[in-house]
Amino acid sequence: MPKIRAGLLVSAIVVALALGIGVYAGADETPSTAQGLAAWGQVYSVLTHPRCINCHTATNYPQQGDDRHRHVANVVRGPEGKGVPGLNCAGCHQETNADSTGVPGGHNWHLAPLEMRWQDINDRPLSSAAVCRQVTDRSRNHNLDGPGLLKHHEEEALVKWAWNPGIRPDGSKRTLPPMSHEEFVAATRRWVEAGTPCPK
Amino acid sequence: MATYQINVNGERREVNVHPSTPLLWVLREDLKMTGTKFGCGISACGACTVHLGGVATRSCIVPISHVGDRAIVTIEGIGQDSVGRAVQDAWVEEDVVQCGYCQSGQIMAAVALLKHTPKPTEQNIEESMGGNLCRCGTYPRIRAAIKNAAAKGGA
Amino acid sequence: MASAELSRRGFLHVSFAAAGGLVVSLYLDPRSVVEAQEAPLPPQQPKVYPPAAFVNIRPDGKIVIQVNRLEFGQGVQTSLPMVLADELDADWTNVIAELALAADVYKDPMFGIQMVGGSGSIAHSFQQYRELGAKTRAMLVAAAADRWSTTPDQCRTEASVVHGPNGKSATYAELASDAARKPVPATVRLKNPTEFRLVGKKVKRLDSAAKCNGSLKFGLDLDLPGMKVAVVAHPPVFGGRVKRIVDDEARRIEGVRDVFEIPLAKGTGVAVVADKFWPAKQARNLLKIDWDVTGVEPADSSELWTKYRQLGQTVGNVAVSNGDASALDKIGAANRIAAEYEFPYLPHTPMEPLNTTVRFDGDRAEAWAGSQFQTGDQMAVAEVLGLKPEQVTFHTEMAGGGFGRRAVTDSHIQREAAVIAKRLRGTPVKLIWTREDDVQGGYYRPMHFHRVEVGVGPNGLPAAWRHVVVGQSLLIGTPFEAFAVKNGVDQTAVEGASDTHYNIPNLHVSVHHPKVNVPVLWWRSVGHTHTAFVMETLIDELASRAKIDPIAYRRQLLKPEAKKLLRPLDLLEKAIAGWRNRLPRGHALGISCHESFGTGVACAVDVSIENKRPRIHRATIAVDCGLAVNPLSVESQFQAGLSFGLSQLMAKGAITLKNGVVEQRNFDGYVPPYIVDAPVAVDVHIVPSTEAPTGCGEPPVPVISPAVVNALARLTGKRYRTLPLVNI
């Protein structure tokens, strides 16, 4: 082989190796705790948005609206978070949004269990630290680990509903969480990869 | 406009309406079944309560496009059910009604309760009936009638 | 009213119905004379009686009784027929009750118009229906006596049968045709109360079954061949006018027939007519309307409160001034209490949304409405259509509640419907007000401000009482003004205070009636809704101050002639003896008493605080309504009426306005009592009486709010003077 072509070949191999090492290093680049906490902050901003927190109550009832007032018609949690006979959640909330009448819908509409309450009994959102602790407590979160939480955020129908929340009775669109679903999932991923750190 | 086949009180009915039309108005105006009442249109009062697929449902906010083939039972048909009949009889025996406009919905809610909980506690009654508005205020007699129906059985 | 008087004031008119039944009527208007209408009814014409018919004994034995006022929950459709049937000795199981058409003969004997209100159904028509029944019976007996060649005193009646001597008998149905030919007696013996078979007994409602199986039709349920449905877009500020309509999108909704501007009682609006309700509503949502609100006052609640509070510091038009108007000023500050109260606008929101159906045929018209004011509404429809009232057949439909909302002197709903029907000549049009239209549409119980200064005497009883009321007048500018407004005082704003039955020396009550651009209307129990609250909470406060039992204090302070309050107080005291001193911890007793519309009521409640709201475990009521015609109906009215009265305490129980616009839209913004807000149990005790019956429609309402708040005061030590109760 002539010297120049050999030199080019070596360079190409070096470059290829470097690129490969570089990519490998990117995949392996764990977010720092600081990055994880920042990501959690983004996740928390979604969890406490009305589209999510209205069903993560500490009380006997859900909330509705951006002002998070108590849900009309005195609907209550019931033993399984699905309401009570005569007033089941699914009685009004169908499988999909009813835009002509302004009632949101999604599969298996129900309240989040009390273990996943993100408010206090006075309907005030809990702190970022408190919610983070709850969400990562496997004795309360239905035994979800980090990847489990990520999958929940990515795939659960009622979670995804928050980004397709339908039309209000007055014809206006319900407001969306502060970032897209993709961004929410990406933030969750960064937080999980950082080891689900929680603020103090 | 679209054509829908729906199951109402055991009968197959066909209607031709706009998909956005709430079930309440299909029942009242297309099927001429006016027993189910319009009270508010925002599911706050319960006057429009029917049973849809066995679940007490506020028909003013369910568009006909969402109904599918689930069985619909209205106040006109609830008497064919033994619990329904017991509740209607109890309502008459306890002289519950005043203006009566809310009572179709009250009865449908009470039947849903008793089918699930044949011997309801005071709290069960309050929670299940808690979203049915009666402007006349017949609530004390509604409680008595539910207890009457529960005592007589019928389930 | 004695029977002898009857012959001076009117006469009984008898005619045949086409099917050969006996039709008896009673006309009581002293102002004009009825022309006999002997024309037979065409067989096909349904439900159209000659203008003067109350009792129709059909050949099949059914007895159809016409009720001269609306049934909207109060039970009149059962109790007035009961009265007639009792005197008639009719078989109650064969009685059918119908709501009468609008006609002169059905006017309220006291008020001279066909109406329901003022808790007057029984009070005004008890005697009337007794005589109708008794005279019909007399004619049947006369016919039987003729048939058997005997005399009426040899006959007796029972369960729609006349029994004669020697075992002879004949049914009313058999005798009806002959009886119709008999002269109507000028006077007739009425039953001795001991002879009553129905009156005074607990009689179940006639309309229960049909209201429990979906078969009973309300006005909103009406369906006529070719009928269209209309909704109206109303201005966002009362009195606004349409400037510009963009309706192309609205007209594209399938089923929409027409969109056009219409005059309203004040201002103008836009009507949408469609084949059915849903397309009409959808189309209205798509209308783009520019409104002209220049020149109309934009009422604003917080501005009004400032103005009302200011007015309340000065004496207004004097309603009553007893004794020494300056007595209060001579009482030292340590023995004076000043209290200011605020009451918001209240909507009625009956369960059945407001509606009226009209068909205009050029020279005639037909209207259907659950109307509390048939005479006025019929006249209004006629006026809009350019007809005489008698050219409008006005049907009274069963109504889903009213509470005063269906008794409107400007007949605005009926006028809207008639205007639309006029344009769609030949086609029946059902006008529907949605719940949003209702909540935002005005005709509220007016907001009121009260300022009271009380001087307390050495015995703890009031020694002087200066009371200023501020609130819009209901009746100034209406046909009723002459009856109830004197010296600038609308009685309906001060009733319950200026005419209090408490023996308060040096009582001075005055009122200011500001003009506000918000339509107002009577709300079940009218002035008593706010005056009773003020009186009964202040009296309670005085009792507490004097360390006197609240019942004993009231007994001491009431005038000795206030029997209709003293008797219930005594009965109440006995009725609660078993529980008043055995209340669990965290519960308190609340007492009130108030007389309205001739009926005296005493109330006791057992209240605790749960989830930051009053929880009423029990209410005990004692009532003196004279003879209780149907004690079951009285019991129901009180059990349910208390729950209605609690509307005033609900946290979201008010209408507020901001820059002329009503802030509430539906039952999400205005929230009435649900089952959890109502008393769990109510026991009702009726003072035994043979005095003339007085009504029970409104009397339950004034007593409950002060009783509950008096109990709360014991629990929290606070005084609640601003309604609704938002924070306890």
PDB file of C-alpha atoms in Angstrom, chain B residues 19-149:
ATOM      1  CA  PRO B  19     -73.603  13.365  16.135  1.00  0.00           C
ATOM      2  CA  SER B  20     -73.146  16.154  18.671  1.00  0.00           C
ATOM      3  CA  THR B  21     -76.758  15.909  19.919  1.00  0.00           C
ATOM      4  CA  PRO B  22     -76.898  14.918  23.581  1.00  0.00           C
ATOM      5  CA  LEU B  23     -78.719  11.680  24.311  1.00  0.00           C
ATOM      6  CA  LEU B  24     -81.198  13.701  26.388  1.00  0.00           C
ATOM      7  CA  TRP B  25     -82.488  15.581  23.361  1.00  0.00           C
ATOM      8  CA  VAL B  26     -82.555  12.502  21.179  1.00  0.00           C
ATOM      9  CA  LEU B  27     -84.788  10.827  23.769  1.00  0.00           C
ATOM     10  CA  ARG B  28     -87.016  13.871  24.252  1.00  0.00           C
ATOM     11  CA  GLU B  29     -87.423  15.175  20.723  1.00  0.00           C
ATOM     12  CA  ASP B  30     -86.611  12.362  18.331  1.00  0.00           C
ATOM     13  CA  LEU B  31     -88.136   9.508  20.344  1.00  0.00           C
ATOM     14  CA  LYS B  32     -90.748  11.752  22.039  1.00  0.00           C
ATOM     15  CA  MET B  33     -89.850  10.271  25.405  1.00  0.00           C
ATOM     16  CA  THR B  34     -90.159  13.295  27.670  1.00  0.00           C
ATOM     17  CA  GLY B  35     -89.863  11.524  31.024  1.00  0.00           C
ATOM     18  CA  THR B  36     -86.149  12.349  31.111  1.00  0.00           C
ATOM     19  CA  LYS B  37     -85.896  16.037  31.929  1.00  0.00           C
ATOM     20  CA  PHE B  38     -83.768  19.004  30.969  1.00  0.00           C
ATOM     21  CA  GLY B  39     -82.735  20.947  34.071  1.00  0.00           C
ATOM     22  CA  CYS B  40     -79.378  22.572  33.440  1.00  0.00           C
ATOM     23  CA  GLY B  41     -77.467  21.059  30.513  1.00  0.00           C
ATOM     24  CA  ILE B  42     -74.166  20.902  32.419  1.00  0.00           C
ATOM     25  CA  SER B  43     -74.641  17.694  34.480  1.00  0.00           C
ATOM     26  CA  ALA B  44     -75.044  19.702  37.683  1.00  0.00           C
ATOM     27  CA  CYS B  45     -78.659  18.804  38.557  1.00  0.00           C
ATOM     28  CA  GLY B  46     -79.316  15.173  37.584  1.00  0.00           C
ATOM     29  CA  ALA B  47     -82.796  15.686  36.146  1.00  0.00           C
ATOM     30  CA  CYS B  48     -81.589  13.984  32.952  1.00  0.00           C
ATOM     31  CA  THR B  49     -80.354  10.782  34.631  1.00  0.00           C
ATOM     32  CA  VAL B  50     -80.774   7.562  32.656  1.00  0.00           C
ATOM     33  CA  HIS B  51     -79.001   4.205  32.929  1.00  0.00           C
ATOM     34  CA  LEU B  52     -76.457   3.638  30.153  1.00  0.00           C
ATOM     35  CA  GLY B  53     -74.862   0.218  30.091  1.00  0.00           C
ATOM     36  CA  GLY B  54     -76.130  -0.231  33.650  1.00  0.00           C
ATOM     37  CA  VAL B  55     -74.478   2.959  34.917  1.00  0.00           C
ATOM     38  CA  ALA B  56     -76.471   6.012  36.062  1.00  0.00           C
ATOM     39  CA  THR B  57     -75.546   8.637  33.493  1.00  0.00           C
ATOM     40  CA  ARG B  58     -76.415  12.294  32.954  1.00  0.00           C
ATOM     41  CA  SER B  59     -77.799  12.222  29.439  1.00  0.00           C
ATOM     42  CA  CYS B  60     -77.552  15.967  28.870  1.00  0.00           C
ATOM     43  CA  ILE B  61     -73.794  15.722  28.380  1.00  0.00           C
ATOM     44  CA  VAL B  62     -73.398  12.387  26.511  1.00  0.00           C
ATOM     45  CA  PRO B  63     -73.464  13.032  22.766  1.00  0.00           C
ATOM     46  CA  ILE B  64     -75.337  10.403  20.774  1.00  0.00           C
ATOM     47  CA  SER B  65     -72.039   9.607  19.005  1.00  0.00           C
ATOM     48  CA  HIS B  66     -70.661   8.259  22.290  1.00  0.00           C
ATOM     49  CA  VAL B  67     -73.557   5.907  23.095  1.00  0.00           C
ATOM     50  CA  GLY B  68     -72.875   2.910  20.872  1.00  0.00           C
ATOM     51  CA  ASP B  69     -74.855  -0.227  21.529  1.00  0.00           C
ATOM     52  CA  ARG B  70     -74.974   0.133  25.306  1.00  0.00           C
ATOM     53  CA  ALA B  71     -78.460  -0.470  26.701  1.00  0.00           C
ATOM     54  CA  ILE B  72     -80.331   2.700  27.659  1.00  0.00           C
ATOM     55  CA  VAL B  73     -82.969   2.536  30.384  1.00  0.00           C
ATOM     56  CA  THR B  74     -85.138   5.583  31.065  1.00  0.00           C
ATOM     57  CA  ILE B  75     -87.796   6.434  33.656  1.00  0.00           C
ATOM     58  CA  GLU B  76     -90.390   5.118  31.211  1.00  0.00           C
ATOM     59  CA  GLY B  77     -88.799   1.676  31.364  1.00  0.00           C
ATOM     60  CA  ILE B  78     -87.394   1.417  34.879  1.00  0.00           C
ATOM     61  CA  GLY B  79     -90.679   0.002  36.147  1.00  0.00           C
ATOM     62  CA  GLN B  80     -89.946  -3.217  34.274  1.00  0.00           C
ATOM     63  CA  ASP B  81     -87.140  -3.810  36.751  1.00  0.00           C
ATOM     64  CA  SER B  82     -88.129  -5.124  40.186  1.00  0.00           C
ATOM     65  CA  VAL B  83     -85.929  -2.610  42.005  1.00  0.00           C
ATOM     66  CA  GLY B  84     -87.293   0.140  39.748  1.00  0.00           C
ATOM     67  CA  ARG B  85     -90.836  -0.838  40.583  1.00  0.00           C
ATOM     68  CA  ALA B  86     -90.088  -0.971  44.282  1.00  0.00           C
ATOM     69  CA  VAL B  87     -88.611   2.518  44.162  1.00  0.00           C
ATOM     70  CA  GLN B  88     -91.538   3.959  42.218  1.00  0.00           C
ATOM     71  CA  ASP B  89     -93.996   2.347  44.626  1.00  0.00           C
ATOM     72  CA  ALA B  90     -92.066   3.675  47.617  1.00  0.00           C
ATOM     73  CA  TRP B  91     -92.059   7.162  46.096  1.00  0.00           C
ATOM     74  CA  VAL B  92     -95.847   7.068  45.799  1.00  0.00           C
ATOM     75  CA  GLU B  93     -96.376   5.510  49.208  1.00  0.00           C
ATOM     76  CA  GLU B  94     -94.209   8.157  50.909  1.00  0.00           C
ATOM     77  CA  ASP B  95     -95.861  10.987  48.910  1.00  0.00           C
ATOM     78  CA  VAL B  96     -92.428  12.242  47.896  1.00  0.00           C
ATOM     79  CA  VAL B  97     -93.169  14.455  44.905  1.00  0.00           C
ATOM     80  CA  GLN B  98     -94.041  18.120  44.889  1.00  0.00           C
ATOM     81  CA  CYS B  99     -93.615  19.698  41.478  1.00  0.00           C
ATOM     82  CA  GLY B 100     -92.112  16.390  40.402  1.00  0.00           C
ATOM     83  CA  TYR B 101     -89.799  17.721  37.732  1.00  0.00           C
ATOM     84  CA  CYS B 102     -86.598  16.350  39.323  1.00  0.00           C
ATOM     85  CA  GLN B 103     -88.117  13.039  40.342  1.00  0.00           C
ATOM     86  CA  SER B 104     -87.376  11.038  37.198  1.00  0.00           C
ATOM     87  CA  GLY B 105     -83.708  11.706  37.849  1.00  0.00           C
ATOM     88  CA  GLN B 106     -84.013  11.091  41.580  1.00  0.00           C
ATOM     89  CA  ILE B 107     -85.653   7.738  40.958  1.00  0.00           C
ATOM     90  CA  MET B 108     -83.045   6.667  38.410  1.00  0.00           C
ATOM     91  CA  ALA B 109     -80.265   7.587  40.837  1.00  0.00           C
ATOM     92  CA  ALA B 110     -82.000   5.790  43.711  1.00  0.00           C
ATOM     93  CA  VAL B 111     -82.436   2.642  41.624  1.00  0.00           C
ATOM     94  CA  ALA B 112     -78.741   2.686  40.740  1.00  0.00           C
ATOM     95  CA  LEU B 113     -77.928   2.950  44.427  1.00  0.00           C
ATOM     96  CA  LEU B 114     -80.245   0.155  45.535  1.00  0.00           C
ATOM     97  CA  LYS B 115     -79.196  -2.225  42.792  1.00  0.00           C
ATOM     98  CA  HIS B 116     -75.650  -1.900  44.022  1.00  0.00           C
ATOM     99  CA  THR B 117     -76.314  -1.442  47.737  1.00  0.00           C
ATOM    100  CA  PRO B 118     -79.636  -3.037  48.718  1.00  0.00           C
ATOM    101  CA  LYS B 119     -79.344  -1.850  52.347  1.00  0.00           C
ATOM    102  CA  PRO B 120     -77.798   1.603  52.109  1.00  0.00           C
ATOM    103  CA  THR B 121     -76.671   3.599  55.113  1.00  0.00           C
ATOM    104  CA  GLU B 122     -77.580   7.252  55.583  1.00  0.00           C
ATOM    105  CA  GLN B 123     -74.142   8.113  54.183  1.00  0.00           C
ATOM    106  CA  ASN B 124     -74.643   5.891  51.124  1.00  0.00           C
ATOM    107  CA  ILE B 125     -77.924   7.656  50.451  1.00  0.00           C
ATOM    108  CA  GLU B 126     -76.400  11.094  50.835  1.00  0.00           C
ATOM    109  CA  GLU B 127     -73.445  10.338  48.592  1.00  0.00           C
ATOM    110  CA  SER B 128     -75.379   8.629  45.820  1.00  0.00           C
ATOM    111  CA  MET B 129     -78.247  11.101  45.836  1.00  0.00           C
ATOM    112  CA  GLY B 130     -75.906  14.003  46.575  1.00  0.00           C
ATOM    113  CA  GLY B 131     -75.873  15.336  43.031  1.00  0.00           C
ATOM    114  CA  ASN B 132     -79.604  15.311  42.319  1.00  0.00           C
ATOM    115  CA  LEU B 133     -81.096  18.726  42.823  1.00  0.00           C
ATOM    116  CA  CYS B 134     -84.651  19.187  44.099  1.00  0.00           C
ATOM    117  CA  ARG B 135     -85.576  22.838  44.176  1.00  0.00           C
ATOM    118  CA  CYS B 136     -88.787  22.160  46.057  1.00  0.00           C
ATOM    119  CA  GLY B 137     -86.667  20.419  48.687  1.00  0.00           C
ATOM    120  CA  THR B 138     -88.307  17.005  49.009  1.00  0.00           C
ATOM    121  CA  TYR B 139     -85.051  15.554  50.371  1.00  0.00           C
ATOM    122  CA  PRO B 140     -86.368  14.291  53.729  1.00  0.00           C
ATOM    123  CA  ARG B 141     -89.086  12.322  51.971  1.00  0.00           C
ATOM    124  CA  ILE B 142     -86.621  11.023  49.381  1.00  0.00           C
ATOM    125  CA  ARG B 143     -84.558   9.576  52.233  1.00  0.00           C
ATOM    126  CA  ALA B 144     -87.654   7.966  53.705  1.00  0.00           C
ATOM    127  CA  ALA B 145     -88.686   6.496  50.354  1.00  0.00           C
ATOM    128  CA  ILE B 146     -85.269   4.973  49.722  1.00  0.00           C
ATOM    129  CA  LYS B 147     -85.359   3.339  53.144  1.00  0.00           C
ATOM    130  CA  ASN B 148     -88.895   2.159  52.407  1.00  0.00           C
ATOM    131  CA  ALA B 149     -87.804   0.589  49.117  1.00  0.00           C
TER     132      ALA B 149
END
